[in-house]
C-alpha cells in the first residue's frame, strides 16, 4: 500500500511479464493462460492496478483478481464495463 512511481511501476511490471513469457511460453494456440492477452495478462492488469492504486484505495485489495477488478471499478479506477469484460474472460 505504499506510493509508487507510475512510470517505474509500469516498466517493472512489463519487464516481469516479459521474463515470465520467456520462461513459460505458451505450449500451443490453446494455452489461454500464457498466450499474449490471455488469462495471465488479465491477472497482471489487476496486480498492476492494485500496486498503482492501493495506497489511496486499500479496500481494492483481495487475493482474487476478479474481486479486485470489480472493486477498482466501484472505486472509479477503471470503467465498470472493462472490469466486467475482464472478469467474464477469466471465468
Short mmCIF file of C-alpha atoms in Angstrom, two decimals:
data_model
loop_
_atom_site.label_atom_id
_atom_site.label_comp_id
_atom_site.label_asym_id
_atom_site.label_seq_id
_atom_site.Cartn_x
_atom_site.Cartn_y
_atom_site.Cartn_z
CA UNK A 1 0.00 0.00 0.00
CA UNK A 2 2.91 2.38 -0.49
CA UNK A 3 3.11 5.16 -3.04
CA UNK A 4 4.83 4.11 -6.25
CA UNK A 5 6.14 6.00 -9.24
CA UNK A 6 3.69 5.11 -12.06
CA UNK A 7 6.36 5.12 -14.80
CA UNK A 8 8.71 2.88 -12.88
CA UNK A 9 5.87 0.58 -11.87
CA UNK A 10 4.61 0.06 -15.41
CA UNK A 11 8.16 -0.67 -16.63
CA UNK A 12 8.79 -3.12 -13.77
CA UNK A 13 5.51 -4.96 -14.34
CA UNK A 14 6.10 -5.14 -18.11
CA UNK A 15 9.63 -6.41 -17.51
CA UNK A 16 8.37 -9.11 -15.15
CA UNK A 17 5.71 -10.17 -17.66
CA UNK A 18 8.35 -10.38 -20.41
CA UNK A 19 10.63 -12.51 -18.24
CA UNK A 20 7.79 -14.88 -17.39
CA UNK A 21 6.86 -15.14 -21.08
CA UNK A 22 10.44 -16.18 -21.86
CA UNK A 23 10.48 -18.86 -19.17
CA UNK A 24 6.92 -20.13 -19.63
CA UNK A 25 5.93 -19.60 -23.27
CA UNK A 26 2.53 -20.83 -24.49
CA UNK A 27 2.57 -24.55 -25.24
CA UNK A 28 0.03 -24.23 -28.06
CA UNK A 29 -2.59 -21.91 -29.56
CA UNK A 30 -4.96 -23.34 -26.93
CA UNK A 31 -2.86 -22.26 -23.97
CA UNK A 32 -5.21 -19.43 -23.00
CA UNK A 33 -3.36 -18.81 -19.78
CA UNK A 34 0.03 -17.96 -21.28
CA UNK A 35 -0.86 -16.55 -24.71
CA UNK A 36 -0.32 -12.83 -25.11
CA UNK A 37 -3.52 -11.16 -23.94
CA UNK A 38 -4.58 -14.31 -22.12
CA UNK A 39 -5.59 -15.07 -18.56
CA UNK A 40 -2.13 -14.39 -17.18
CA UNK A 41 -2.20 -10.88 -18.64
CA UNK A 42 -5.58 -10.18 -17.03
CA UNK A 43 -4.03 -11.10 -13.69
CA UNK A 44 -1.10 -8.78 -14.44
CA UNK A 45 -3.52 -5.92 -15.17
CA UNK A 46 -5.24 -6.48 -11.83
CA UNK A 47 -1.93 -6.69 -9.98
CA UNK A 48 -0.55 -3.59 -11.68
CA UNK A 49 -3.66 -1.59 -10.82
CA UNK A 50 -3.53 -2.87 -7.23
CA UNK A 51 0.09 -1.79 -6.85
CA UNK A 52 -0.69 1.54 -8.52
CA UNK A 53 -3.79 2.45 -6.51
CA UNK A 54 -3.70 0.56 -3.18
CA UNK A 55 -2.01 3.49 -1.44
CA UNK A 56 -5.10 5.66 -1.90
CA UNK A 57 -7.63 2.80 -2.08
CA UNK A 58 -6.54 -0.10 0.18
CA UNK A 59 -10.04 -1.55 0.02
CA UNK A 60 -9.44 -2.73 -3.54
CA UNK A 61 -7.01 -5.42 -2.38
CA UNK A 62 -8.06 -9.06 -2.49
CA UNK A 63 -6.30 -12.32 -3.36
CA UNK A 64 -8.68 -12.85 -6.31
CA UNK A 65 -8.04 -10.71 -9.41
CA UNK A 66 -11.73 -10.64 -10.40
CA UNK A 67 -12.70 -9.27 -6.99
CA UNK A 68 -10.01 -6.60 -7.25
CA UNK A 69 -11.13 -5.60 -10.74
CA UNK A 70 -14.72 -5.18 -9.56
CA UNK A 71 -13.57 -3.19 -6.52
CA UNK A 72 -11.45 -0.98 -8.77
CA UNK A 73 -14.47 -0.31 -10.96
CA UNK A 74 -16.56 0.54 -7.91
CA UNK A 75 -13.82 2.97 -6.81
CA UNK A 76 -13.84 4.62 -10.26
CA UNK A 77 -10.31 3.47 -11.11
CA UNK A 78 -11.37 1.59 -14.24
CA UNK A 79 -14.57 1.51 -16.27
CA UNK A 80 -17.15 -0.93 -14.93
CA UNK A 81 -17.70 -2.41 -18.42
CA UNK A 82 -13.94 -3.06 -18.77
CA UNK A 83 -13.81 -4.74 -15.36
CA UNK A 84 -16.78 -6.94 -16.20
CA UNK A 85 -15.31 -7.94 -19.58
CA UNK A 86 -12.00 -8.88 -17.93
CA UNK A 87 -13.79 -10.82 -15.19
CA UNK A 88 -16.01 -12.64 -17.71
CA UNK A 89 -12.93 -13.62 -19.70
CA UNK A 90 -11.26 -15.08 -16.60
CA UNK A 91 -14.14 -17.46 -15.85
#
